[in-house]
Structure formats: C-alpha cells, structure tokens
Short mmCIF file of C-alpha atoms in Angstrom, two decimals:
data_model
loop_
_atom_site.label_atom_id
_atom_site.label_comp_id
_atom_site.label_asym_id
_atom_site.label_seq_id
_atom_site.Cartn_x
_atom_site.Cartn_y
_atom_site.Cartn_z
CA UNK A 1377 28.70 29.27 -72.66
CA UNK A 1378 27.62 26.33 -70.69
CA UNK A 1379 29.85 23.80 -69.35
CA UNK A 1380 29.36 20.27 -69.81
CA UNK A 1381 30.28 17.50 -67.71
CA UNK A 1382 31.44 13.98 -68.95
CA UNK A 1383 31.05 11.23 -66.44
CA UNK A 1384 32.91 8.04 -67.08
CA UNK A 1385 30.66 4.36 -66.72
CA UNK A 1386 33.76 3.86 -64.60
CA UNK A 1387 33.42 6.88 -62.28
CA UNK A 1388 29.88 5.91 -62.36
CA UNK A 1389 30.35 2.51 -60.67
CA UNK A 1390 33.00 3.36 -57.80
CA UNK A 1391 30.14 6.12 -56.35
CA UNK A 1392 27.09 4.12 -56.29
CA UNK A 1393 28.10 2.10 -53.94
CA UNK A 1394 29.42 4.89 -52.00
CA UNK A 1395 25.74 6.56 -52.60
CA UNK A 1396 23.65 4.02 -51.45
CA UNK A 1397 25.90 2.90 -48.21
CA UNK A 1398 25.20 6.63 -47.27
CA UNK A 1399 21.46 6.10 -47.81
CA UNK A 1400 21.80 2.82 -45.65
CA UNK A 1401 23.64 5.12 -43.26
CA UNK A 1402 21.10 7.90 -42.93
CA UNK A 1403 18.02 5.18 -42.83
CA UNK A 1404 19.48 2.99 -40.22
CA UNK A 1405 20.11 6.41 -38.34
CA UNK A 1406 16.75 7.63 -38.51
CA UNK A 1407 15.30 4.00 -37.18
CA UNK A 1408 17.45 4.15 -34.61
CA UNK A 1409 16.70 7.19 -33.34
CA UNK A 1410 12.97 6.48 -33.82
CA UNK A 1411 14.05 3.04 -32.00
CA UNK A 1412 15.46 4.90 -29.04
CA UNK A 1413 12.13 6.73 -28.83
CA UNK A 1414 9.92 4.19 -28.57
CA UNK A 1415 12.09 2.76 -26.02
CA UNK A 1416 12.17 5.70 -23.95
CA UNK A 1417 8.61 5.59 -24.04
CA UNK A 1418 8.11 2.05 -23.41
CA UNK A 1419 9.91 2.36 -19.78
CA UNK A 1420 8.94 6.12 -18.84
CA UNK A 1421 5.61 7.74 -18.04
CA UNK A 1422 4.79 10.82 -18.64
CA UNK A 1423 2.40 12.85 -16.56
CA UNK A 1424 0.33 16.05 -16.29
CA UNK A 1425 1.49 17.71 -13.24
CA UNK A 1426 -2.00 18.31 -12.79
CA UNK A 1427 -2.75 14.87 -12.46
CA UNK A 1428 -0.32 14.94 -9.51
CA UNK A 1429 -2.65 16.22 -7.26
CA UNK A 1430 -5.99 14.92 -5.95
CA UNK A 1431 -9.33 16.61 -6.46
CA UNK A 1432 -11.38 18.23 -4.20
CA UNK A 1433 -14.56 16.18 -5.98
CA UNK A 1434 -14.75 12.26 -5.46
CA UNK A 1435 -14.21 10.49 -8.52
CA UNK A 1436 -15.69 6.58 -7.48
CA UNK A 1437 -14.16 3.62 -9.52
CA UNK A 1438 -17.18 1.47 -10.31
CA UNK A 1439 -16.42 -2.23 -9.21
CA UNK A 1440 -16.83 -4.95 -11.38
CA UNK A 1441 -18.70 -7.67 -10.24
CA UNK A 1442 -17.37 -10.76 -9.22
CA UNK A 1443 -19.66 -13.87 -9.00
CA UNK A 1444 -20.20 -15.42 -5.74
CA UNK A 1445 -17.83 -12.95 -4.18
CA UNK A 1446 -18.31 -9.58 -1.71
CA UNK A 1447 -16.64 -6.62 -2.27
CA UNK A 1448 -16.78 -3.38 -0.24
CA UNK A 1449 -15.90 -0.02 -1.29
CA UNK A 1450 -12.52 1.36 -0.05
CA UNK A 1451 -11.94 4.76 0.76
CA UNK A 1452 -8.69 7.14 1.56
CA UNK A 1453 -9.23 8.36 4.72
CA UNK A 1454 -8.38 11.53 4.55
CA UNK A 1455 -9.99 12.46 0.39
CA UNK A 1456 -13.66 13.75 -0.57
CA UNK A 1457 -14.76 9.93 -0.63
CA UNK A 1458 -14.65 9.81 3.06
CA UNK A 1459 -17.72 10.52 5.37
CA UNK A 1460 -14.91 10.09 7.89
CA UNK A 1461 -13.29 13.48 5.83
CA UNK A 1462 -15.72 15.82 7.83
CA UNK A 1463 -15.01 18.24 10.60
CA UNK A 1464 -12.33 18.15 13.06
CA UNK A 1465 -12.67 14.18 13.34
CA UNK A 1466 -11.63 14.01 9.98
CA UNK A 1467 -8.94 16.46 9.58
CA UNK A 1468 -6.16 15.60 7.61
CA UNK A 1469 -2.45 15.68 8.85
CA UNK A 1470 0.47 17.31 7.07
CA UNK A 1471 2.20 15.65 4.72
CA UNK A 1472 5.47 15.91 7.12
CA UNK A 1473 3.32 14.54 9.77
CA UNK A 1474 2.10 11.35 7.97
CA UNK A 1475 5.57 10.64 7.18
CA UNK A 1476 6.53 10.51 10.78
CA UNK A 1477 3.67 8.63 11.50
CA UNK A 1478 4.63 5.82 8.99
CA UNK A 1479 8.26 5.63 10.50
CA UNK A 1480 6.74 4.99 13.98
CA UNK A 1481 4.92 1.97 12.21
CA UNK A 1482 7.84 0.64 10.92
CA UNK A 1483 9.92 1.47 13.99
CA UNK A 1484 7.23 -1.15 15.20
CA UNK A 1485 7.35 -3.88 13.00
CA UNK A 1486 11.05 -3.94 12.76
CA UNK A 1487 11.11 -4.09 16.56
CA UNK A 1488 8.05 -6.58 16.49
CA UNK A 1489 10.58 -8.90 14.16
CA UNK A 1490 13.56 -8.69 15.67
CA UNK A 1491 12.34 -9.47 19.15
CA UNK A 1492 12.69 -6.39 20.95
CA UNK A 1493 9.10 -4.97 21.56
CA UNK A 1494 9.11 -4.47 24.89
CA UNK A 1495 6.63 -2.18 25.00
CA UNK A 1496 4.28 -2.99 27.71
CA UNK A 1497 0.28 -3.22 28.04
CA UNK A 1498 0.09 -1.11 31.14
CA UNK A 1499 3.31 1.36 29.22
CA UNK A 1500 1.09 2.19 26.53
CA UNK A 1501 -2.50 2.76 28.25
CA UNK A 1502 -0.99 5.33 30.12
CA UNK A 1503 0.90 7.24 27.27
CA UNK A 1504 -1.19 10.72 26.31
CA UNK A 1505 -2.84 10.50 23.09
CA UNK A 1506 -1.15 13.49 20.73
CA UNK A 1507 -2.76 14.78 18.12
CA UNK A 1508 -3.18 12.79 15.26
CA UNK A 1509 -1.54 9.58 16.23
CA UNK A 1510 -2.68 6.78 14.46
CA UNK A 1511 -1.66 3.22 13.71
CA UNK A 1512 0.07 4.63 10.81
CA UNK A 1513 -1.50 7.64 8.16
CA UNK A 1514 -2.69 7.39 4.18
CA UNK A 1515 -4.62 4.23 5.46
CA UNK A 1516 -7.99 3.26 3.42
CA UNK A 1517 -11.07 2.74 5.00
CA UNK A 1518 -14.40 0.23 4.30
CA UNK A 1519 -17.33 -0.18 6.27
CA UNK A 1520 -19.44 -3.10 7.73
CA UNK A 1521 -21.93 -3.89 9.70
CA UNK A 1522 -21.85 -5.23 13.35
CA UNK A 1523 -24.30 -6.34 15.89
CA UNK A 1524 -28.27 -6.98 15.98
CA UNK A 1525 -29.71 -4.87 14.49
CA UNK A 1526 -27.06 -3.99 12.14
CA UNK A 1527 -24.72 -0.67 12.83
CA UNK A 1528 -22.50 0.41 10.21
CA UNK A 1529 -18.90 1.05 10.95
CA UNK A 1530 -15.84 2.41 9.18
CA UNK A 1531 -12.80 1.25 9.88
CA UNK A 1532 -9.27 0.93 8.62
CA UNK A 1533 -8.45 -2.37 7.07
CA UNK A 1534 -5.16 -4.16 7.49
CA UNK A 1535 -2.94 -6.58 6.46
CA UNK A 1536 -0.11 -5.81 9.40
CA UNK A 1537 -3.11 -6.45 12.31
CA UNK A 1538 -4.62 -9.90 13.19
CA UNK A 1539 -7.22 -8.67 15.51
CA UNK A 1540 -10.43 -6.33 14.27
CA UNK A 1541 -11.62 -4.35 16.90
CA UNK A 1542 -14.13 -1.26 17.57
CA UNK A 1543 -14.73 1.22 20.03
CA UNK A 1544 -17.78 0.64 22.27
CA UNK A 1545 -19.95 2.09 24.78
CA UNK A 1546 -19.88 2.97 27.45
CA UNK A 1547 -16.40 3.66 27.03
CA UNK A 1548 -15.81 3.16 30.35
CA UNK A 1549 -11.73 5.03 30.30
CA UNK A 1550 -11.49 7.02 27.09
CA UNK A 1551 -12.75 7.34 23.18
CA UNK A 1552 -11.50 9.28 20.97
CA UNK A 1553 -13.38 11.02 17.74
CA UNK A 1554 -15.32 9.36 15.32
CA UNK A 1555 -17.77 9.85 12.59
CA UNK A 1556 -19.85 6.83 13.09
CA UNK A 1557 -22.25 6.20 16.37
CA UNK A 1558 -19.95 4.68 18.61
CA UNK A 1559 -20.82 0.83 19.05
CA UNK A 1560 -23.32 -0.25 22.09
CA UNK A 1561 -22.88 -3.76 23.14
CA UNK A 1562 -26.10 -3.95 25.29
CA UNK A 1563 -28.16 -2.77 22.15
CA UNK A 1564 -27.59 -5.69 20.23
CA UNK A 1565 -29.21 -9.14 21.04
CA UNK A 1566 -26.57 -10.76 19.18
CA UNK A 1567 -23.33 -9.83 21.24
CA UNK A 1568 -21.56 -12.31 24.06
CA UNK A 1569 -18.33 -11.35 26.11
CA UNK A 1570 -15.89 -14.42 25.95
CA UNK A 1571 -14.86 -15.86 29.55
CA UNK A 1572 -11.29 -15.99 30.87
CA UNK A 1573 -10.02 -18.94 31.27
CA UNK A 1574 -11.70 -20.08 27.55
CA UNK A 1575 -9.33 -21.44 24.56
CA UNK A 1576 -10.42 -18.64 22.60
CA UNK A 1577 -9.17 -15.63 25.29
CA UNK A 1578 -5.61 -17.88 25.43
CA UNK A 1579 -5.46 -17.15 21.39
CA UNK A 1580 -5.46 -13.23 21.61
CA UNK A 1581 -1.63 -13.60 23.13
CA UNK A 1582 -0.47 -14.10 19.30
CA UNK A 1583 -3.01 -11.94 17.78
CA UNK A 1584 -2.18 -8.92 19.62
CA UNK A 1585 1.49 -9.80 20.52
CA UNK A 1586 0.32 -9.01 24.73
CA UNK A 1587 -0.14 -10.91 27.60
CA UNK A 1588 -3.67 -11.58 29.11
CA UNK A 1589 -5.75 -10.12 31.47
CA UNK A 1590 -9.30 -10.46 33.32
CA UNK A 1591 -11.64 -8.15 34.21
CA UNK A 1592 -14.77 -10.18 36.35
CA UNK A 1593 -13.70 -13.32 34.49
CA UNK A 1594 -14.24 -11.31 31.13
CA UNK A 1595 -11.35 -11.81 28.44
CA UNK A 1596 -9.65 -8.47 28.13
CA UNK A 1597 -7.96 -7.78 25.03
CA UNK A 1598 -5.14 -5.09 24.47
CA UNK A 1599 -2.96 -3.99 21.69
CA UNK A 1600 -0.28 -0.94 20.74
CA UNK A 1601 1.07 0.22 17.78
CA UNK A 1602 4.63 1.73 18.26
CA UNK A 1603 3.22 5.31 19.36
CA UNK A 1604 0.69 6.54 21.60
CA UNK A 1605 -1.94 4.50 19.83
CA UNK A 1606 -3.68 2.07 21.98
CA UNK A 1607 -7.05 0.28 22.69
CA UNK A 1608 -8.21 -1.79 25.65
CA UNK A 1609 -11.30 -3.82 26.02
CA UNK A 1610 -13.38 -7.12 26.23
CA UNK A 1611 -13.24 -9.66 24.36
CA UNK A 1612 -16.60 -10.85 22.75
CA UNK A 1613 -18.69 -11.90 19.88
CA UNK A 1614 -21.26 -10.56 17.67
CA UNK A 1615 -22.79 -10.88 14.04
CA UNK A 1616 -20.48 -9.37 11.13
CA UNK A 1617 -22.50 -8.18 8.25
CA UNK A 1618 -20.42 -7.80 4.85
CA UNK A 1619 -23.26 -7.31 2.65
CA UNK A 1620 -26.74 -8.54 2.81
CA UNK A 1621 -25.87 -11.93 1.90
CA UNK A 1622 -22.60 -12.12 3.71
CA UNK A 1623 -23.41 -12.69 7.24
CA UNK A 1624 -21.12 -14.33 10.11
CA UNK A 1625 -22.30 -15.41 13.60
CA UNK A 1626 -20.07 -15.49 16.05
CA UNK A 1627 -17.43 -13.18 15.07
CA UNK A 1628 -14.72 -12.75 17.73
CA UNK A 1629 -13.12 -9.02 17.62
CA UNK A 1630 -12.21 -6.61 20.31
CA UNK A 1631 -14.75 -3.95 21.87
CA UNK A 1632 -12.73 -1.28 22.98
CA UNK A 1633 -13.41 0.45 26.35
CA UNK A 1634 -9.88 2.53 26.44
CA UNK A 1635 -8.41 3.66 23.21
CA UNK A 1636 -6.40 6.35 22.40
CA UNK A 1637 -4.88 8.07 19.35
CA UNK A 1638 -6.50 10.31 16.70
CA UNK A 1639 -7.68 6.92 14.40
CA UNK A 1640 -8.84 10.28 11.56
CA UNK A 1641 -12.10 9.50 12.80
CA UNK A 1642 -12.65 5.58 12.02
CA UNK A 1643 -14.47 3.33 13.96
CA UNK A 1644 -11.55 1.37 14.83
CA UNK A 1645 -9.58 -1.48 12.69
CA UNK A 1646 -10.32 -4.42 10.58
CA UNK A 1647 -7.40 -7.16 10.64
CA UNK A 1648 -6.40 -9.50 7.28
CA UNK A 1649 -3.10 -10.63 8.91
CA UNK A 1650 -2.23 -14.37 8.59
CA UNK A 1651 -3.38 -15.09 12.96
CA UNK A 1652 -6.67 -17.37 13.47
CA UNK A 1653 -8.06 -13.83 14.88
CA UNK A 1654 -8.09 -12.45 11.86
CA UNK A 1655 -10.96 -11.76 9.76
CA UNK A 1656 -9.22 -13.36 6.81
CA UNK A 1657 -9.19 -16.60 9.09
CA UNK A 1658 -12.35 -16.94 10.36
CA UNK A 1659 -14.53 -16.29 6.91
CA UNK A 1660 -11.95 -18.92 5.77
CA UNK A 1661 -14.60 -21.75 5.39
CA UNK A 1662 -17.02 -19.60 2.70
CA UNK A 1663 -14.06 -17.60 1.54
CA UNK A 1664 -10.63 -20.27 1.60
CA UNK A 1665 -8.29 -17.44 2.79
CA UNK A 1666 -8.94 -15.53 -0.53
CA UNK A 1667 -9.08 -11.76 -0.79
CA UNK A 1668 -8.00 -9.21 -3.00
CA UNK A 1669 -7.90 -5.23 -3.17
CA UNK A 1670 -7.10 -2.32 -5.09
CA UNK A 1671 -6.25 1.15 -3.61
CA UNK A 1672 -7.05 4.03 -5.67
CA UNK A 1673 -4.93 5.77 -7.34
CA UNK A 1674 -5.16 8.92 -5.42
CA UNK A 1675 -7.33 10.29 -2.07
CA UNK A 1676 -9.99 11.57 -4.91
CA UNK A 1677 -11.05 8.33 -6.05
CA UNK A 1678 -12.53 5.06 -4.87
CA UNK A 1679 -10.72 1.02 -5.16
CA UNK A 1680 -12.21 -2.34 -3.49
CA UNK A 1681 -12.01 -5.09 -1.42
CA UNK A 1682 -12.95 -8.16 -2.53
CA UNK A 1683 -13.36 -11.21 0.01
CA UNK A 1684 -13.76 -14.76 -1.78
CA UNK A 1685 -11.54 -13.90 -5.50
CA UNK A 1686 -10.10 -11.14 -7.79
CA UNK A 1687 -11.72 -9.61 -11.12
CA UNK A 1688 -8.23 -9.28 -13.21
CA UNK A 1689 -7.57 -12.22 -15.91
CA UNK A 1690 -3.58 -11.13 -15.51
CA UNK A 1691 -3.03 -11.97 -12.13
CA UNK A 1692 0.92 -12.75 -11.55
CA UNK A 1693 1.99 -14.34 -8.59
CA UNK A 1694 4.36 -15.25 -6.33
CA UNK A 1695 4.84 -17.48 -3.42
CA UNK A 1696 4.39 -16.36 0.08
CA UNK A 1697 6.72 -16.71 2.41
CA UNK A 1698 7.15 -16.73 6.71
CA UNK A 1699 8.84 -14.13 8.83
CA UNK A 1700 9.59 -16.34 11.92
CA UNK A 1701 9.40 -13.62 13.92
CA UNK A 1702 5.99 -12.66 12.68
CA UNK A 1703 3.69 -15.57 10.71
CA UNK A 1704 1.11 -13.43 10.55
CA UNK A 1705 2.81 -10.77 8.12
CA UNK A 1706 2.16 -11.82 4.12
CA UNK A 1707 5.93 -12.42 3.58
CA UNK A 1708 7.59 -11.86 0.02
CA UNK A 1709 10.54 -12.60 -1.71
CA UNK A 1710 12.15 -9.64 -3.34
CA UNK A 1711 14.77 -10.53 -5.87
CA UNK A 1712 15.64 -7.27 -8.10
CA UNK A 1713 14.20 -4.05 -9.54
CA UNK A 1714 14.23 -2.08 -12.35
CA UNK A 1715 14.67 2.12 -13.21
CA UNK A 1716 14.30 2.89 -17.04
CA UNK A 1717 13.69 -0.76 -18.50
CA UNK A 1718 17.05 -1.89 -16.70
CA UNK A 1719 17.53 -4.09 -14.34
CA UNK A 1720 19.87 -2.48 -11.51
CA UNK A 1721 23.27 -5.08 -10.53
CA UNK A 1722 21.97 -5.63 -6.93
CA UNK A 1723 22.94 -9.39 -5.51
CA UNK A 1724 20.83 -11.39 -4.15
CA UNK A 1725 22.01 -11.49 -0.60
CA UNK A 1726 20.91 -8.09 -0.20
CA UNK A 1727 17.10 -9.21 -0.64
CA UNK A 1728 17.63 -12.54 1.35
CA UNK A 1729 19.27 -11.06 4.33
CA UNK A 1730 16.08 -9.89 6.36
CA UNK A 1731 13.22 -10.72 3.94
CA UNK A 1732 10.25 -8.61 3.20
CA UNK A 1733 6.66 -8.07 4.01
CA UNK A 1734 3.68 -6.38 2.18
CA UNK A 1735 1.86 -4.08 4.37
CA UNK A 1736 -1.55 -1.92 3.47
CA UNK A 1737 -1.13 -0.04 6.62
CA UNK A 1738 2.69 1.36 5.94
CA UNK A 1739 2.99 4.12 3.08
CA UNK A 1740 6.13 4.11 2.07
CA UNK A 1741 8.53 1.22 1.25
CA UNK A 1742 11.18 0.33 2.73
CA UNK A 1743 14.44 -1.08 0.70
CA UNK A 1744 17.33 -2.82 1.73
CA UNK A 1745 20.14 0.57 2.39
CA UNK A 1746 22.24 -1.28 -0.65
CA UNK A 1747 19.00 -1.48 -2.59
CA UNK A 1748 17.76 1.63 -1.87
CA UNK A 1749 21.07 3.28 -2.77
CA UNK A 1750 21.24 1.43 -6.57
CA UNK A 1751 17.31 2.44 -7.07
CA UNK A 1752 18.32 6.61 -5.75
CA UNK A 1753 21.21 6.49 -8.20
CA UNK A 1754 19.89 5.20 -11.14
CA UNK A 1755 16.71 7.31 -10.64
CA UNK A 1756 18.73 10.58 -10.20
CA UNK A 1757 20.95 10.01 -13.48
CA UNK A 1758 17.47 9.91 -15.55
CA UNK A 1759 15.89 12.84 -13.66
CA UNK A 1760 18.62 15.58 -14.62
CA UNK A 1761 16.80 17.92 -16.75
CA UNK A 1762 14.34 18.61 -13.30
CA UNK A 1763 15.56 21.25 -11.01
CA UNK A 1764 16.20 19.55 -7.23
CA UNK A 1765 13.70 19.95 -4.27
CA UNK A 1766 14.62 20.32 -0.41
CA UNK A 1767 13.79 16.43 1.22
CA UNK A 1768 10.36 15.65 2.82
CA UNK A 1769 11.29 13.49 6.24
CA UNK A 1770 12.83 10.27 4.87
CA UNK A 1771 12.32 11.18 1.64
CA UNK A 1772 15.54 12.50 -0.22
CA UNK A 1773 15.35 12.55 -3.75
CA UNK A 1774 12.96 15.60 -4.54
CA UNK A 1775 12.11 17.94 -7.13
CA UNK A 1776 11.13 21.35 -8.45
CA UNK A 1777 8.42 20.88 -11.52
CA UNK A 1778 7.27 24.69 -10.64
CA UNK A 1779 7.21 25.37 -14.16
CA UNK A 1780 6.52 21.73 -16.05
CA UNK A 1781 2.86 21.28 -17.23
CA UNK A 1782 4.28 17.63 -18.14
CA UNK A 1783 6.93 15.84 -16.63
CA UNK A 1784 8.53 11.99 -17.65
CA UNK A 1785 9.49 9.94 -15.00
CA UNK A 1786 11.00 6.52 -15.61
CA UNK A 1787 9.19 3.26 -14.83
CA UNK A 1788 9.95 1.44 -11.83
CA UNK A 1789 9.57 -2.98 -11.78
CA UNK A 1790 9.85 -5.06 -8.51
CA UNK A 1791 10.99 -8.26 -9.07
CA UNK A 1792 9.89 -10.63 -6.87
CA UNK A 1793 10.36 -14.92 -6.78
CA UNK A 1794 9.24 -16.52 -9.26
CA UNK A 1795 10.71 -14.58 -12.14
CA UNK A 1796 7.76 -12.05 -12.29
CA UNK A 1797 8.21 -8.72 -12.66
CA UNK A 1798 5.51 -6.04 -11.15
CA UNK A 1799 5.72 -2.54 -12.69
CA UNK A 1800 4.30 -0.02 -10.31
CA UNK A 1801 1.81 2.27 -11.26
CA UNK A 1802 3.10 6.05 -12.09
CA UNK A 1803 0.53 7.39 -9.15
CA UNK A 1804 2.96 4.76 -7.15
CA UNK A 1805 6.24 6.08 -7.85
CA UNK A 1806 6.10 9.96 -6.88
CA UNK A 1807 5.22 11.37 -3.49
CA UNK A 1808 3.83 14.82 -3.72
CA UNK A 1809 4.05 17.40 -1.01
CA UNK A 1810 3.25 20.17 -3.39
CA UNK A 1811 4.60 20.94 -7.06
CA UNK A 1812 7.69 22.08 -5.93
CA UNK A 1813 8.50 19.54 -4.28
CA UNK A 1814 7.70 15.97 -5.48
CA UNK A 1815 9.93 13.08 -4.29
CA UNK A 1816 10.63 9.50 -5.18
CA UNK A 1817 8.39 7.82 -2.91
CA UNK A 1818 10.82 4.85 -1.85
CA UNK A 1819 13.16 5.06 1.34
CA UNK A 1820 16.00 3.08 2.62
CA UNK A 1821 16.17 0.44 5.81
CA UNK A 1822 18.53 2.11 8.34
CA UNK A 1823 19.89 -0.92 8.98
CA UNK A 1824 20.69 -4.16 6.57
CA UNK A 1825 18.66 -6.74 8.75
CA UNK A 1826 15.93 -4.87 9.02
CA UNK A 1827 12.80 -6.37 7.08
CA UNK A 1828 11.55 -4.81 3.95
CA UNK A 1829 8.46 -3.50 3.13
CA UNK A 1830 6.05 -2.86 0.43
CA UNK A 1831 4.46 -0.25 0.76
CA UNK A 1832 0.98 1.05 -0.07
CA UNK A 1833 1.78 3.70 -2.34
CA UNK A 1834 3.74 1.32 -4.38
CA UNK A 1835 0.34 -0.52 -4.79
CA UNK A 1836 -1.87 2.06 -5.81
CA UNK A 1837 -4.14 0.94 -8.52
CA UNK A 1838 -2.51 -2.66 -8.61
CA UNK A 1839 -5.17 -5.43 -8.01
CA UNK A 1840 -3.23 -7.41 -4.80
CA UNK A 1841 -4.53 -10.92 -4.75
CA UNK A 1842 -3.94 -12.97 -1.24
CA UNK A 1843 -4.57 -16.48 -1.86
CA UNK A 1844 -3.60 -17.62 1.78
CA UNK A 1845 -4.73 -21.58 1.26
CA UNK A 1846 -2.89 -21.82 -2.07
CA UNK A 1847 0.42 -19.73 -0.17
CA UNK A 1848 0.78 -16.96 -2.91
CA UNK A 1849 0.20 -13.36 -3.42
CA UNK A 1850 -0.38 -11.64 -6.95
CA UNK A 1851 -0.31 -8.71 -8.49
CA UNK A 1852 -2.75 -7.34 -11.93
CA UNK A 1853 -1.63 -3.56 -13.42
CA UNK A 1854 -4.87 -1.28 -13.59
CA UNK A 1855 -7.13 -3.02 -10.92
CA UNK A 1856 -9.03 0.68 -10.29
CA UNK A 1857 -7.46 3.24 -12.26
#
C-alpha cells in the first residue's frame, strides 16, 4: 500500500530558503572555480615541449615595413639562419660553454663599472685565443656593407660596445675564422686611416675604455672583452652601406690587424652603445638616436633591426637612465617583478642600490641576490608538480619534463620606472639544455652592488625601442614571434 506524505505550507517555507541558499552555494562555487581557471590561465603559459627546442629548418619572420626607416635582418649566430652556421667557423659551443662565456662578459662589465678594469692593452694582445672565446655567446648577427665597391659583412651587433670594428687585410699579427672575405682596405677607393695626433683618434680613449697608441702617425685602436678576446688595429674611415638608400661617408670604425678569439665566424662587431663612436651616434643626424630590434624567438627563426623608428603601435616606455661609471650603457630603472600575476614584496632599495643596464650582447640576466632569491622562490612553489633537474652553470632552478608533451610555466613581468610593467615572452623565461633539463633562465648578482642586467633572452620576441634623443627605452610584446 503506498505511503503518502503530507507536507505542511509551514514546513514548506522554512526549506526554501534553505534550498535555494544551497543553489547560491553550489553556483557561486562553480564560478569560482571557473574564476580560478581563467586566472591561472591569464598569468601562466603553457607550452609544447616541442616548441622548446629550435629547428633544424630556418623559419624567417617577415619584417614589416616601416616608412622612411632601414631595417636589416638579424640572425642567431649559431641557428640554420646563419651563413656564419657553416663548417668549423661556425660551430656552435655547448650550452655549458656559452654560459661561461656570458659570466666572463659580465665579470667585465661589473669590473668596467666599478672601476677596477685593469686589464691592460698590451695584457690582452698577448693572451692565447682558446677555443671559442667570444665577446660573449647566443649573440645575433646582421650584415652591411663597407667600403668602395661595397663588401658585405656580418657582424655581431651591440648595445654594450661603442666602437664597430672589422677584421682587415693584410692582417698583419693574427685573424681568426670567418665566413665572409676578410675586409681589404687598399681595395676600396673610399677608405682613409685617421692621423694621430687628430681630435677624432683622442675620442677612441672612451669608446674603447684604452689608452692610445701610434703606429707611423696612424691612430691605433684597441679593445678587450674580459677573456681572451681582443682586436688591434688602425683607425680609419670608409663608406657604410645599410641598404641601397642608406649610405654614410665617412664612417669611423676600427680595421683590425690583430684579433683574437673564436667571434663564431663573424666579421667582427657593430656598436649601438650611447659613445660618439658608436654607430647609433654618428647616423644620429638622418636617424635622431632612434633604433629598435626584435630577437627571435629561438636560433630557428629570424627578428630585425630597425634604424630610424619601431613598427609596434604598443610601445611602453621608460626613461633611461646613466651609469656614471659607464654613459655609454642604456641604463634602466628596475622597480619590481612579478611570478604568477603577483607582484613579489621586494623593496625598492634593492633595485636602486647598483642600478641596471640592458645589454643585447649578455644572455642571461642578472638580478639583484635579494631579487633573485624572491623571483627562485616564488617560481619553485608554482613549479611542484615537475620533477627537479641537476643545475646548468649559474643556472639553479632546473627541471625534468622527460615525460610532459605540455608543460605550464607561470608568467614572469619586469617592472620598470614609470609604472609599466613588461611581461616577458614564454621563449624568454626557460633556458633549455635538453628536455631533461630546462632551467629558469634568470641568475643572481654575486654581490649586492653589482649592476643588473637585462638580458637577451629575457627579450626574445619583444620589440626594444631606443629613443636616445627623447632619453627612453620601450618595450612592445610580439615584435617577431
């Protein structure tokens, strides 16, 4: 016999209200946790592991144009973009070795800054050249054109260097490998040596950080870079050819008669510091100090450099600022960062105490040891789930994705003055060796007064604007990705 059930208007009221504040419950649960979600998402990225490791195929960005401005293709190096990437010349170093290489740059600027680079012309033209010493490693390459007729060089660009210089025949001490022809001076009707004694051979003493010297009342330049890396020569002038319709007369660089150190087969250097020397400085009348650049995104792919203004509509800058120690670095003014969407509790003195730089020619940056510290920690706590990896040189935070097809990192921001934040690109936050063993590509300062550094892996696929007349340096996400 059924049973019925008799349920009082009274009854009724007292559990509706405890029905639907349960079905508030359960909805504002569910939106939560879809609301967490989405916010993991918004500050993590999550990557192929495949797409961790460059191609053996070169995969060019095609650059936009820019009206009334030059840009040059730039290259890694060391990837399948290179011409330099071809036989012995071209050899790439080990990962372990690069890293090494990159502390002896730093070594140098930090000792360059704080006013104890004592290293000597006549110390470092005698030191052996060791295989694969460079002026750093994972540096980018463009080529232009020197001399009368034209000859196409490749050679490293940088924003650390003040003085461009090549090697050139007859290479009367030493030259090391290289793809391209090396340079001849007596085949071009355009090129002058510049006289001792001249205004222009006193300016190479703050371009090159070394005291002059004479050879037949020839200028003689010279200038090391922390290791065995070296190169001596004259002084002159000669036509610079950007692009067809970018020409410069009377273009002061070095033409190297001694140099030394494994360059991976480059010509030799162009420089973009801050100095008169510097390229950057003497285009300054058609191009106001103004260049920008994107490196790619890995050694497989292609990025620019653009002399005269910048592509990117979302260009966020901040103000430069001066090392006293060293004008011609592109000084910045780091004021926080962020792991995950939060920002870490680091004071401000930590930032202020030494200052920073942006280099294109050092890999890795360098943090504050404080900074450095917060940015391991907070890193670590949202990495768990991945097994641990063995460190890489100065890199200690590593891991194991042996057996991840997808792994999800969390975003990293730089903060820098100026309120803006920068959030690096996820090709700029992981440094792999191999798949088992991939490692937050950030290291610490030994020391707390040592100068910080931005890196270039932290600026992979960023458009980097340098507006030197207007004193400011910006940043755009996806510049060549």
């Amino acid at each position: 016999m059924a049973t019925l059930y008799f349920v009082s208007p009274l009854s009724f009221r007292l559990s509706f209200p405890l029905f639907l504040a349960l079905c508030l419950f359960f909805s504002f649960t569910t939106s939560y946790a879809l609301f967490q979600g989405r916010k993991l998402a918004d500050h993590s990225h999550t990557l192929q592991l495949s797409s961790l490791l460059p191609s053996d195929s070169c995969k060019p960005y095609a650059i936009k144009a820019v009206e009334n401005k030059v840009s040059l293709k730039v290259v890694h190096r060391h990837g399948p973009c290179s011409q330099l990437n071809q036989g012995k010349a071209g050899k790439a170093p080990s990962h372990t070795k690069i890293l090494l290489q990159d502390e002896s740059r730093v070594k140098s600027i930090h000792s360059k800054l704080s006013g104890t680079n004592d290293v000597k012309l006549t110390d470092a033209a005698t030191l052996p050249a060791h295989d694969g010493s460079s002026i750093g490693s994972g540096n980018y390459i463009v080529t232009v054109g020197l001399g009368t007729p034209k000859k196409d060089l490749s050679l490293i660009f940088d924003t650390g260097s003040d003085l461009t210089w090549t090697q050139c025949q007859p290479c009367a001490r030493s030259c090391y490998k290289q793809k391209d022809p090396i340079f001849d001076p007596s085949q071009s009707t355009s090129y002058t040596n510049i006289s001792c004694g001249s205004s222009l051979c006193d300016s190479l003493a703050s371009a090159t950080g070394n005291t002059l010297n004479c050879a037949s009342s020839t200028c003689v330049y010279g200038i090391q870079y922390g290791d065995s890396s070296f190169s001596v020569g004259f002084f002159g002038k000669e036509r610079l050819t950007l692009t067809p319709t970018d020409v410069f007369e009377n273009f002061y660089f070095g033409c190297g008669q001694n140099n030394q150190g494994l360059f991976g087969g480059s010509a030799g250097l162009l420089g973009l510091g801050r100095d008169p020397l510097s390229l950057v400085s003497q285009t300054s009348q058609k191009y106001n100090k103004l260049f920008s650049y994107c490196l790619p995104s890995s050694s497989s792919s292609t990025g620019f450099l653009t002399f005269g203004g910048y592509s990117s509509k979302s260009v966020k800058f901040t103000p430069l600022s001066t090392i006293s120690a060293g004008p011609s670095f592109y000084g910045l003014d780091f004021t926080g960062i962020s792991v995950g969407g939060s920002k870490l509790s680091i004071s401000q003195s930590v930032f202020s105490t030494a200052g920073a730089i942006i280099d294109s020619g050092t890999v890795i940056t360098r943090l504050p040891p404080a900074a450095y510290s917060a940015l391991r920690s907070a890193f670590r706590q949202l990495m768990t789930k991945y097994p641990t990896a063995p460190a890489l040189s100065i890199l200690d935070t590593c891991y194991d994705f042996t057996n991840y097809k997808t792994v999800t990192i969390p975003k990293i921001g730089l903060f820098f003055n100026g309120g803006i934040e920068v959030d690096i690109d996820a090709t700029g936050i992981l440094y792999v060796n191999k798949i088992s063993q991939v490692c937050l590509a950030f290291a610490g300062n030994s020391d707390a007064s040592d100068v910080a550094i931005l890196g270039n892996v932290q600026q992979r696929s960023l458009e980097v604007v340098y507006d030197g007349a207007a004193g400011k340096v910006g940043f755009a996400a996806g510049g060549c990705s």
